[in-house]
Structures are given as C-alpha cells and as structure tokens.
PDB file of C-alpha atoms (C1' of nucleotides) in Angstrom:
ATOM      1  CA  MET A   1     139.661 228.120 122.732  1.00 73.00           C
ATOM      2  CA  GLY A   2     140.010 231.614 121.411  1.00 82.00           C
ATOM      3  CA  ALA A   3     139.318 233.457 124.652  1.00 93.00           C
ATOM      4  CA  THR A   4     142.126 235.094 126.591  1.00 96.00           C
ATOM      5  CA  LYS A   5     143.167 233.028 129.616  1.00 95.00           C
ATOM      6  CA  SER A   6     143.064 235.874 132.120  1.00 97.00           C
ATOM      7  CA  ASP A   7     143.351 233.544 135.100  1.00 96.00           C
ATOM      8  CA  LEU A   8     146.940 232.707 134.186  1.00 97.00           C
ATOM      9  CA  PHE A   9     148.101 236.260 134.769  1.00 98.00           C
ATOM     10  CA  THR A  10     148.286 238.727 137.629  1.00 98.00           C
ATOM     11  CA  LYS A  11     145.634 241.339 138.235  1.00 98.00           C
ATOM     12  CA  GLN A  12     148.129 244.017 137.278  1.00 98.00           C
ATOM     13  CA  GLN A  13     149.012 242.321 134.000  1.00 98.00           C
ATOM     14  CA  ASN A  14     145.355 242.005 133.039  1.00 98.00           C
ATOM     15  CA  GLU A  15     144.785 245.618 134.028  1.00 98.00           C
ATOM     16  CA  ILE A  16     147.586 246.975 131.860  1.00 98.00           C
ATOM     17  CA  ALA A  17     146.476 244.776 128.940  1.00 98.00           C
ATOM     18  CA  ASN A  18     142.914 246.067 129.268  1.00 98.00           C
ATOM     19  CA  MET A  19     144.125 249.644 129.381  1.00 98.00           C
ATOM     20  CA  ALA A  20     146.091 249.011 126.198  1.00 98.00           C
ATOM     21  CA  LYS A  21     143.044 247.425 124.604  1.00 98.00           C
ATOM     22  CA  ALA A  22     141.056 250.606 125.164  1.00 98.00           C
ATOM     23  CA  LEU A  23     143.706 252.482 123.165  1.00 98.00           C
ATOM     24  CA  ALA A  24     144.122 249.790 120.508  1.00 98.00           C
ATOM     25  CA  HIS A  25     142.018 251.387 117.788  1.00 98.00           C
ATOM     26  CA  PRO A  26     142.840 254.511 115.758  1.00 98.00           C
ATOM     27  CA  ALA A  27     139.265 255.793 116.035  1.00 98.00           C
ATOM     28  CA  ARG A  28     139.545 255.798 119.815  1.00 98.00           C
ATOM     29  CA  ILE A  29     142.916 257.541 119.647  1.00 98.00           C
ATOM     30  CA  ALA A  30     141.346 260.110 117.314  1.00 98.00           C
ATOM     31  CA  ILE A  31     138.451 260.673 119.711  1.00 98.00           C
ATOM     32  CA  LEU A  32     140.779 261.166 122.657  1.00 98.00           C
ATOM     33  CA  GLN A  33     143.061 263.534 120.742  1.00 97.00           C
ATOM     34  CA  TYR A  34     140.081 265.546 119.585  1.00 96.00           C
ATOM     35  CA  LEU A  35     138.723 265.884 123.112  1.00 96.00           C
ATOM     36  CA  VAL A  36     142.173 266.834 124.396  1.00 95.00           C
ATOM     37  CA  LYS A  37     142.620 269.411 121.628  1.00 93.00           C
ATOM     38  CA  LYS A  38     139.247 271.005 122.334  1.00 90.00           C
ATOM     39  CA  ASN A  39     140.011 270.865 126.056  1.00 86.00           C
ATOM     40  CA  ALA A  40     136.299 271.049 126.798  1.00 85.00           C
ATOM     41  CA  CYS A  41     133.027 269.218 126.507  1.00 86.00           C
ATOM     42  CA  VAL A  42     132.297 268.309 122.905  1.00 92.00           C
ATOM     43  CA  CYS A  43     128.704 267.827 121.815  1.00 89.00           C
ATOM     44  CA  GLY A  44     127.617 266.231 118.599  1.00 88.00           C
ATOM     45  CA  ASP A  45     130.371 266.792 116.101  1.00 90.00           C
ATOM     46  CA  LEU A  46     132.263 263.579 116.820  1.00 94.00           C
ATOM     47  CA  VAL A  47     130.541 261.551 114.098  1.00 95.00           C
ATOM     48  CA  GLU A  48     131.488 264.001 111.325  1.00 94.00           C
ATOM     49  CA  GLU A  49     134.966 264.305 112.808  1.00 94.00           C
ATOM     50  CA  LEU A  50     135.674 260.585 112.514  1.00 96.00           C
ATOM     51  CA  GLY A  51     134.023 259.612 109.246  1.00 96.00           C
ATOM     52  CA  LEU A  52     132.638 256.390 110.662  1.00 97.00           C
ATOM     53  CA  ALA A  53     128.944 255.561 110.853  1.00 97.00           C
ATOM     54  CA  GLN A  54     126.998 256.920 113.790  1.00 97.00           C
ATOM     55  CA  ALA A  55     126.494 253.462 115.265  1.00 98.00           C
ATOM     56  CA  THR A  56     130.196 252.657 115.042  1.00 98.00           C
ATOM     57  CA  THR A  57     131.217 255.947 116.618  1.00 98.00           C
ATOM     58  CA  SER A  58     128.780 255.375 119.436  1.00 98.00           C
ATOM     59  CA  GLN A  59     130.286 251.962 120.056  1.00 98.00           C
ATOM     60  CA  HIS A  60     133.825 253.372 120.334  1.00 98.00           C
ATOM     61  CA  LEU A  61     132.584 256.076 122.681  1.00 98.00           C
ATOM     62  CA  LYS A  62     131.028 253.398 124.832  1.00 98.00           C
ATOM     63  CA  GLU A  63     134.294 251.503 125.083  1.00 98.00           C
ATOM     64  CA  LEU A  64     136.154 254.636 126.114  1.00 98.00           C
ATOM     65  CA  LYS A  65     133.458 255.351 128.672  1.00 98.00           C
ATOM     66  CA  THR A  66     133.702 251.798 130.020  1.00 98.00           C
ATOM     67  CA  ALA A  67     137.461 252.231 130.313  1.00 98.00           C
ATOM     68  CA  GLY A  68     136.760 255.400 132.282  1.00 97.00           C
ATOM     69  CA  LEU A  69     138.822 257.604 129.968  1.00 97.00           C
ATOM     70  CA  ILE A  70     135.903 259.814 128.962  1.00 97.00           C
ATOM     71  CA  GLN A  71     132.604 260.836 130.461  1.00 95.00           C
ATOM     72  CA  GLY A  72     129.389 261.874 128.796  1.00 94.00           C
ATOM     73  CA  THR A  73     126.751 264.288 130.018  1.00 94.00           C
ATOM     74  CA  ILE A  74     123.318 264.662 128.517  1.00 94.00           C
ATOM     75  CA  GLU A  75     122.876 268.212 127.335  1.00 92.00           C
ATOM     76  CA  GLY A  76     119.386 268.542 126.007  1.00 92.00           C
ATOM     77  CA  ALA A  77     118.985 266.447 122.893  1.00 93.00           C
ATOM     78  CA  SER A  78     122.689 265.744 122.482  1.00 95.00           C
ATOM     79  CA  VAL A  79     125.444 264.319 124.641  1.00 96.00           C
ATOM     80  CA  CYS A  80     128.638 266.105 125.568  1.00 96.00           C
ATOM     81  CA  TYR A  81     131.851 264.166 125.998  1.00 96.00           C
ATOM     82  CA  CYS A  82     135.086 265.089 127.681  1.00 95.00           C
ATOM     83  CA  ILE A  83     138.224 263.537 129.079  1.00 96.00           C
ATOM     84  CA  ASN A  84     138.056 262.203 132.627  1.00 95.00           C
ATOM     85  CA  PRO A  85     141.246 263.829 133.911  1.00 94.00           C
ATOM     86  CA  LYS A  86     141.560 261.569 136.933  1.00 94.00           C
ATOM     87  CA  VAL A  87     141.580 258.347 134.913  1.00 96.00           C
ATOM     88  CA  TRP A  88     143.607 259.982 132.152  1.00 97.00           C
ATOM     89  CA  ASN A  89     146.383 260.851 134.556  1.00 95.00           C
ATOM     90  CA  GLN A  90     146.219 257.404 136.093  1.00 96.00           C
ATOM     91  CA  TYR A  91     146.743 255.878 132.654  1.00 97.00           C
ATOM     92  CA  GLY A  92     149.690 258.163 132.122  1.00 97.00           C
ATOM     93  CA  LYS A  93     151.199 257.180 135.454  1.00 96.00           C
ATOM     94  CA  ILE A  94     150.739 253.435 134.938  1.00 97.00           C
ATOM     95  CA  PHE A  95     152.109 253.386 131.400  1.00 97.00           C
ATOM     96  CA  GLY A  96     154.878 255.691 132.510  1.00 96.00           C
ATOM     97  CA  ALA A  97     155.832 253.348 135.340  1.00 96.00           C
ATOM     98  CA  PHE A  98     155.688 250.373 133.008  1.00 97.00           C
ATOM     99  CA  PHE A  99     158.163 251.878 130.585  1.00 96.00           C
ATOM    100  CA  THR A 100     160.509 253.699 132.944  1.00 92.00           C
ATOM    101  CA  GLU A 101     160.896 250.384 134.759  1.00 81.00           C
ATOM    102  CA  ALA A 102     163.450 249.475 132.118  1.00 76.00           C
ATOM    103  CA  MET A 103     164.925 252.772 131.013  1.00 70.00           C
ATOM    104  CA  ASP A 104     168.431 251.562 131.819  1.00 72.00           C
ATOM    105  CA  ILE A 105     168.083 248.137 130.252  1.00 74.00           C
ATOM    106  CA  LYS A 106     171.151 246.845 128.500  1.00 70.00           C
ATOM    107  CA  SER A 107     171.104 245.635 124.943  1.00 63.00           C
ATOM    108  CA  CYS A 108     172.374 242.113 125.277  1.00 66.00           C
ATOM    109  CA  CYS A 109     171.736 240.067 122.130  1.00 67.00           C
TER     110      CYS A 109
ATOM    111  CA  MET B   1     132.969 245.104 107.351  1.00 72.00           C
ATOM    112  CA  GLY B   2     134.861 243.974 110.416  1.00 80.00           C
ATOM    113  CA  ALA B   3     138.242 245.307 109.394  1.00 93.00           C
ATOM    114  CA  THR B   4     139.604 248.502 110.898  1.00 96.00           C
ATOM    115  CA  LYS B   5     139.308 251.455 108.507  1.00 95.00           C
ATOM    116  CA  SER B   6     142.894 252.633 108.880  1.00 96.00           C
ATOM    117  CA  ASP B   7     142.653 255.008 105.929  1.00 96.00           C
ATOM    118  CA  LEU B   8     140.304 257.279 107.865  1.00 97.00           C
ATOM    119  CA  PHE B   9     142.947 258.126 110.429  1.00 98.00           C
ATOM    120  CA  THR B  10     146.350 259.780 110.505  1.00 98.00           C
ATOM    121  CA  LYS B  11     149.573 257.833 110.383  1.00 98.00           C
ATOM    122  CA  GLN B  12     150.264 258.834 113.962  1.00 98.00           C
ATOM    123  CA  GLN B  13     146.864 257.639 115.175  1.00 98.00           C
ATOM    124  CA  ASN B  14     147.323 254.268 113.498  1.00 98.00           C
ATOM    125  CA  GLU B  15     150.818 254.026 114.913  1.00 98.00           C
ATOM    126  CA  ILE B  16     149.732 254.646 118.503  1.00 98.00           C
ATOM    127  CA  ALA B  17     146.830 252.212 118.106  1.00 98.00           C
ATOM    128  CA  ASN B  18     149.189 249.547 116.781  1.00 98.00           C
ATOM    129  CA  MET B  19     151.585 250.114 119.639  1.00 98.00           C
ATOM    130  CA  ALA B  20     148.701 249.696 122.075  1.00 98.00           C
ATOM    131  CA  LYS B  21     147.637 246.533 120.274  1.00 98.00           C
ATOM    132  CA  ALA B  22     151.050 244.995 120.881  1.00 98.00           C
ATOM    133  CA  LEU B  23     150.503 245.543 124.626  1.00 98.00           C
ATOM    134  CA  ALA B  24     146.842 244.495 124.611  1.00 98.00           C
ATOM    135  CA  HIS B  25     147.280 240.978 125.964  1.00 98.00           C
ATOM    136  CA  PRO B  26     148.277 239.961 129.501  1.00 98.00           C
ATOM    137  CA  ALA B  27     150.613 237.252 128.188  1.00 98.00           C
ATOM    138  CA  ARG B  28     152.590 239.847 126.267  1.00 98.00           C
ATOM    139  CA  ILE B  29     152.705 242.120 129.312  1.00 98.00           C
ATOM    140  CA  ALA B  30     153.921 239.154 131.346  1.00 98.00           C
ATOM    141  CA  ILE B  31     156.633 238.367 128.806  1.00 98.00           C
ATOM    142  CA  LEU B  32     157.853 241.964 128.778  1.00 98.00           C
ATOM    143  CA  GLN B  33     157.852 242.223 132.577  1.00 97.00           C
ATOM    144  CA  TYR B  34     159.761 238.963 132.856  1.00 96.00           C
ATOM    145  CA  LEU B  35     162.405 240.116 130.390  1.00 96.00           C
ATOM    146  CA  VAL B  36     162.683 243.464 132.173  1.00 95.00           C
ATOM    147  CA  LYS B  37     163.004 241.759 135.559  1.00 93.00           C
ATOM    148  CA  LYS B  38     165.729 239.435 134.340  1.00 90.00           C
ATOM    149  CA  ASN B  39     167.415 242.374 132.617  1.00 86.00           C
ATOM    150  CA  ALA B  40     169.189 239.946 130.298  1.00 85.00           C
ATOM    151  CA  CYS B  41     168.715 237.471 127.519  1.00 86.00           C
ATOM    152  CA  VAL B  42     166.303 234.754 128.533  1.00 91.00           C
ATOM    153  CA  CYS B  43     166.515 231.370 126.870  1.00 88.00           C
ATOM    154  CA  GLY B  44     163.874 228.716 126.997  1.00 87.00           C
ATOM    155  CA  ASP B  45     162.021 229.191 130.245  1.00 90.00           C
ATOM    156  CA  LEU B  46     159.328 231.466 128.838  1.00 94.00           C
ATOM    157  CA  VAL B  47     156.870 228.657 128.103  1.00 95.00           C
ATOM    158  CA  GLU B  48     156.901 227.351 131.682  1.00 94.00           C
ATOM    159  CA  GLU B  49     156.796 230.917 132.984  1.00 94.00           C
ATOM    160  CA  LEU B  50     153.553 231.713 131.176  1.00 96.00           C
ATOM    161  CA  GLY B  51     151.563 228.495 131.441  1.00 96.00           C
ATOM    162  CA  LEU B  52     150.339 228.721 127.859  1.00 97.00           C
ATOM    163  CA  ALA B  53     151.035 226.109 125.202  1.00 97.00           C
ATOM    164  CA  GLN B  54     154.343 226.313 123.372  1.00 97.00           C
ATOM    165  CA  ALA B  55     152.655 227.282 120.105  1.00 98.00           C
ATOM    166  CA  THR B  56     150.686 230.070 121.770  1.00 98.00           C
ATOM    167  CA  THR B  57     153.733 231.450 123.545  1.00 98.00           C
ATOM    168  CA  SER B  58     155.648 231.418 120.281  1.00 98.00           C
ATOM    169  CA  GLN B  59     152.845 233.366 118.630  1.00 98.00           C
ATOM    170  CA  HIS B  60     152.917 236.080 121.302  1.00 98.00           C
ATOM    171  CA  LEU B  61     156.692 236.295 121.049  1.00 98.00           C
ATOM    172  CA  LYS B  62     156.346 236.781 117.311  1.00 98.00           C
ATOM    173  CA  GLU B  63     153.938 239.678 117.797  1.00 98.00           C
ATOM    174  CA  LEU B  64     156.284 241.378 120.232  1.00 98.00           C
ATOM    175  CA  LYS B  65     159.129 240.818 117.795  1.00 98.00           C
ATOM    176  CA  THR B  66     157.080 242.277 114.945  1.00 98.00           C
ATOM    177  CA  ALA B  67     156.319 245.304 117.127  1.00 98.00           C
ATOM    178  CA  GLY B  68     160.062 245.618 117.670  1.00 97.00           C
ATOM    179  CA  LEU B  69     159.797 245.477 121.456  1.00 97.00           C
ATOM    180  CA  ILE B  70     161.908 242.336 121.799  1.00 97.00           C
ATOM    181  CA  GLN B  71     164.617 240.628 119.822  1.00 95.00           C
ATOM    182  CA  GLY B  72     165.576 236.984 119.643  1.00 94.00           C
ATOM    183  CA  THR B  73     168.957 235.440 119.065  1.00 94.00           C
ATOM    184  CA  ILE B  74     169.573 231.807 118.265  1.00 93.00           C
ATOM    185  CA  GLU B  75     171.761 230.318 120.950  1.00 92.00           C
ATOM    186  CA  GLY B  76     172.470 226.750 119.997  1.00 91.00           C
ATOM    187  CA  ALA B  77     169.291 224.711 120.153  1.00 92.00           C
ATOM    188  CA  SER B  78     167.243 227.378 121.907  1.00 95.00           C
ATOM    189  CA  VAL B  79     166.437 231.042 121.307  1.00 96.00           C
ATOM    190  CA  CYS B  80     167.261 233.875 123.684  1.00 96.00           C
ATOM    191  CA  TYR B  81     164.962 236.861 123.968  1.00 96.00           C
ATOM    192  CA  CYS B  82     165.527 240.294 125.400  1.00 96.00           C
ATOM    193  CA  ILE B  83     164.056 243.784 125.354  1.00 96.00           C
ATOM    194  CA  ASN B  84     165.029 246.035 122.479  1.00 95.00           C
ATOM    195  CA  PRO B  85     165.900 249.106 124.552  1.00 94.00           C
ATOM    196  CA  LYS B  86     165.732 251.509 121.638  1.00 94.00           C
ATOM    197  CA  VAL B  87     162.146 250.631 120.722  1.00 96.00           C
ATOM    198  CA  TRP B  88     161.192 250.257 124.373  1.00 97.00           C
ATOM    199  CA  ASN B  89     162.257 253.802 125.124  1.00 95.00           C
ATOM    200  CA  GLN B  90     160.516 255.049 122.007  1.00 96.00           C
ATOM    201  CA  TYR B  91     157.280 253.466 123.225  1.00 97.00           C
ATOM    202  CA  GLY B  92     157.756 255.119 126.577  1.00 97.00           C
ATOM    203  CA  LYS B  93     158.331 258.474 124.956  1.00 96.00           C
ATOM    204  CA  ILE B  94     155.331 258.254 122.613  1.00 97.00           C
ATOM    205  CA  PHE B  95     152.882 257.079 125.282  1.00 97.00           C
ATOM    206  CA  GLY B  96     154.344 259.632 127.647  1.00 96.00           C
ATOM    207  CA  ALA B  97     153.780 262.429 125.138  1.00 96.00           C
ATOM    208  CA  PHE B  98     150.264 261.194 124.461  1.00 97.00           C
ATOM    209  CA  PHE B  99     149.258 261.385 128.093  1.00 96.00           C
ATOM    210  CA  THR B 100     151.166 264.459 129.239  1.00 92.00           C
ATOM    211  CA  GLU B 101     149.494 266.284 126.353  1.00 80.00           C
ATOM    212  CA  ALA B 102     146.498 266.690 128.631  1.00 75.00           C
ATOM    213  CA  MET B 103     147.922 266.752 132.138  1.00 69.00           C
ATOM    214  CA  ASP B 104     146.263 270.097 132.829  1.00 71.00           C
ATOM    215  CA  ILE B 105     142.893 269.230 131.352  1.00 73.00           C
ATOM    216  CA  LYS B 106     139.922 270.637 133.189  1.00 70.00           C
ATOM    217  CA  SER B 107     137.064 268.471 134.343  1.00 62.00           C
ATOM    218  CA  CYS B 108     134.113 270.082 132.644  1.00 66.00           C
ATOM    219  CA  CYS B 109     131.050 267.829 132.753  1.00 67.00           C
TER     220      CYS B 109
ATOM    221  C1'  DT C   1     173.725 207.789 112.353  1.00 75.02           C
ATOM    222  C1'  DT C   2     169.692 208.158 115.644  1.00 75.02           C
ATOM    223  C1'  DA C   3     166.957 210.017 119.466  1.00 75.02           C
ATOM    224  C1'  DA C   4     165.710 213.814 122.123  1.00 75.02           C
ATOM    225  C1'  DG C   5     165.217 218.562 122.694  1.00 75.02           C
ATOM    226  C1'  DT C   6     163.816 223.559 121.304  1.00 75.02           C
ATOM    227  C1'  DA C   7     161.156 226.535 118.826  1.00 75.02           C
ATOM    228  C1'  DA C   8     158.681 228.135 114.531  1.00 75.02           C
ATOM    229  C1'  DT C   9     154.862 227.354 111.580  1.00 75.02           C
ATOM    230  C1'  DC C  10     150.491 225.237 109.850  1.00 75.02           C
ATOM    231  C1'  DG C  11     145.733 224.222 110.264  1.00 75.02           C
ATOM    232  C1'  DT C  12     141.713 224.787 112.632  1.00 75.02           C
ATOM    233  C1'  DA C  13     138.230 225.927 116.241  1.00 75.02           C
ATOM    234  C1'  DA C  14     136.487 229.232 119.563  1.00 75.02           C
ATOM    235  C1'  DT C  15     135.898 233.781 120.634  1.00 75.02           C
ATOM    236  C1'  DA C  16     136.371 238.909 120.124  1.00 75.02           C
ATOM    237  C1'  DT C  17     136.320 243.054 117.502  1.00 75.02           C
ATOM    238  C1'  DT C  18     134.824 246.137 113.947  1.00 75.02           C
ATOM    239  C1'  DG C  19     131.353 248.155 111.143  1.00 75.02           C
ATOM    240  C1'  DC C  20     126.822 249.408 109.708  1.00 75.02           C
ATOM    241  C1'  DG C  21     121.750 249.392 108.735  1.00 75.02           C
ATOM    242  C1'  DA C  22     117.665 249.323 111.291  1.00 75.02           C
ATOM    243  C1'  DT C  23     115.276 250.311 115.251  1.00 75.02           C
ATOM    244  C1'  DG C  24     114.227 252.380 119.742  1.00 75.02           C
ATOM    245  C1'  DT C  25     114.356 256.218 123.150  1.00 75.02           C
ATOM    246  C1'  DG C  26     114.332 260.723 124.498  1.00 75.02           C
ATOM    247  C1'  DT C  27     114.435 265.957 123.231  1.00 75.02           C
ATOM    248  C1'  DT C  28     113.287 269.984 120.846  1.00 75.02           C
ATOM    249  C1'  DA C  29     110.840 272.805 117.590  1.00 75.02           C
ATOM    250  C1'  DA C  30     106.790 273.756 115.094  1.00 75.02           C
TER     251       DA C  30
ATOM    252  C1'  DT D   1     100.373 266.531 118.880  1.00 75.02           C
ATOM    253  C1'  DT D   2     103.729 265.741 115.190  1.00 75.02           C
ATOM    254  C1'  DA D   3     108.179 266.007 112.746  1.00 75.02           C
ATOM    255  C1'  DA D   4     112.930 266.286 113.012  1.00 75.02           C
ATOM    256  C1'  DC D   5     117.023 265.497 115.382  1.00 75.02           C
ATOM    257  C1'  DA D   6     120.685 263.163 118.522  1.00 75.02           C
ATOM    258  C1'  DC D   7     122.284 259.176 120.222  1.00 75.02           C
ATOM    259  C1'  DA D   8     122.138 254.312 122.133  1.00 75.02           C
ATOM    260  C1'  DT D   9     121.230 249.653 121.234  1.00 75.02           C
ATOM    261  C1'  DC D  10     120.123 245.464 118.451  1.00 75.02           C
ATOM    262  C1'  DG D  11     121.226 242.177 115.008  1.00 75.02           C
ATOM    263  C1'  DC D  12     124.077 240.628 111.752  1.00 75.02           C
ATOM    264  C1'  DA D  13     128.223 239.991 108.572  1.00 75.02           C
ATOM    265  C1'  DA D  14     133.177 240.410 107.881  1.00 75.02           C
ATOM    266  C1'  DT D  15     137.436 240.141 109.871  1.00 75.02           C
ATOM    267  C1'  DA D  16     140.915 239.601 113.669  1.00 75.02           C
ATOM    268  C1'  DT D  17     142.662 237.426 117.705  1.00 75.02           C
ATOM    269  C1'  DT D  18     143.599 233.692 120.799  1.00 75.02           C
ATOM    270  C1'  DA D  19     144.662 229.006 121.670  1.00 75.02           C
ATOM    271  C1'  DC D  20     146.399 224.519 120.800  1.00 75.02           C
ATOM    272  C1'  DG D  21     147.584 219.977 118.578  1.00 75.02           C
ATOM    273  C1'  DA D  22     150.351 218.443 114.878  1.00 75.02           C
ATOM    274  C1'  DT D  23     154.036 219.021 112.038  1.00 75.02           C
ATOM    275  C1'  DT D  24     158.416 220.794 110.525  1.00 75.02           C
ATOM    276  C1'  DA D  25     163.231 222.515 110.883  1.00 75.02           C
ATOM    277  C1'  DC D  26     167.091 222.603 113.358  1.00 75.02           C
ATOM    278  C1'  DT D  27     170.617 221.466 117.146  1.00 75.02           C
ATOM    279  C1'  DT D  28     172.737 218.590 120.424  1.00 75.02           C
ATOM    280  C1'  DA D  29     173.800 214.367 122.879  1.00 75.02           C
ATOM    281  C1'  DA D  30     174.445 209.589 122.639  1.00 75.02           C
TER     282       DA D  30
END
DNA sequence: TTAAGTAATCGTAATATTGCGATGTGTTAA
DNA sequence: TTAACACATCGCAATATTACGATTACTTAA
C-alpha cells in the first residue's frame, strides 16, 4: 500500500490531481511567481532567489518542466527558464472550469 | 531533511501550495466533483462511490474538511457532506488570480 | 438490552516527497 | 590545456502521504 490507486479514478480526475501536485510546494509557487514577475527568460539567479540548495532547486525546476509549466533553454554555460504560456493558460482554464462549476452551489448543512 | 522549509517562503506562497495540496489526489477531486454534481448534502454513499476502503475515504474527507472545502453534519447514524461554498469560491478566486496574473506572458525561449 | 450499522481514529506498512552533499557534464575564461 | 563556473543527476536520510485492517464511539432497529 501507500501508492495512489490511480486506476480507480477517471483520466480527468488524475489529470487535475497531477496539476495540483505540481503546484503543491511553496518553492514551486515562488519559482512561478518570480518568472511571471520578470516576464522574461531568467538565467541563473533562481538558486539565490529561493534560498534552497542548488540540487533542491534543480529538482523543483525539473518537476515544473515535467508538468510543462516552464521551459528551459541552454544559454551558454547557464540555463534560462521561462513560463510556457500555452500550458499556463491551459492550467488556468482547467482550474477555472473546476471551480466555476459550482459557483452557484447552495450551502445546505 | 525531508520536511518542506516553509519559513523560506511568503505566507501567500505557503497558502497557495497548501491549497494545491488539498487538491493533489484524484480521490479528493472525485469527492469534490461528486458533491458538486449532487449539489446537496450527501450521506453515506461516498465509500461505494470511490472504491477505496472506508478508513481511506474517511482520511481524505478529513483532509478536505481541514482545508475547509467541505463540511460534514451528523445526520442520525451517518454523516452528510457538502461543499462549503464560501471557501470553494475563495479557492476559485485565488487560483484564478494566480493564473490570470500572467495571461499576457510572452513566449521568450 | 442487544445486534447491526455508520463513520472516526489508531497502528502500521508501502510508497512518495523533500532536501542536500557529492559527483558528473558541459561551457567559458585564462 | 587548465581552472572556474552553471547546472543536472546520483545516492542517501528525514519526513509526508496513501492505504487498509482493527478498533472505538455512536446511533438505530429489533
């Protein structure tokens, strides 16, 4: 036991849960907000920005890249990261749909 | 090591990450969608609906209750659950703000 | 009362995540 | 070439999450 039983749920449910998982760490939120704020490719200064070890930062970047939310381009010796707008907007749309689905819910108990 | 270093991040970043964590399991997404679909208090039939053990289902319900997304009322021998519309809408607003923050981001690399 | 039902909690095992030092790979500057 | 730098990956330890059987607390029906 211990592993999530993905087969019990719909593809959509697993998808939304995985999207949420990508956002489920403050370091990853911080990375995304930083990239959004800069509104451009950011090279190098992410490790100092976060305060986590280089290895840990790299791991969070990898997860965001796997989720598709960011993309990295090799720029000489360093790597530049930026938001992937297409996936970003898709996330926004899917979470938006999930929550507006019940905007008019009634408080019953 | 192993524990999230919450003190490195802002209150808002930790808050968003915690909100995402509440959604980061397909069973919890399934529970929320079921409650939204029924649009009413649901008593009892959540265990059969999910296919997980009673103890596991109860644990997921507790997490959603802790997050504030659902509320439970004792109705005789069973417990009725429903969406907490206030918190639900707050989630929608916060995630919405997070993603619309960068709607006009440019693809740079 | 007792028996059956519902649901929370406890205890524990399996697995996943987080974090970091050490190491490896590739790039640039000297 | 060599030295310094940037970043990914490996390996491991600490912690968190997921899952479930067993137990407990409570309600209802008989």
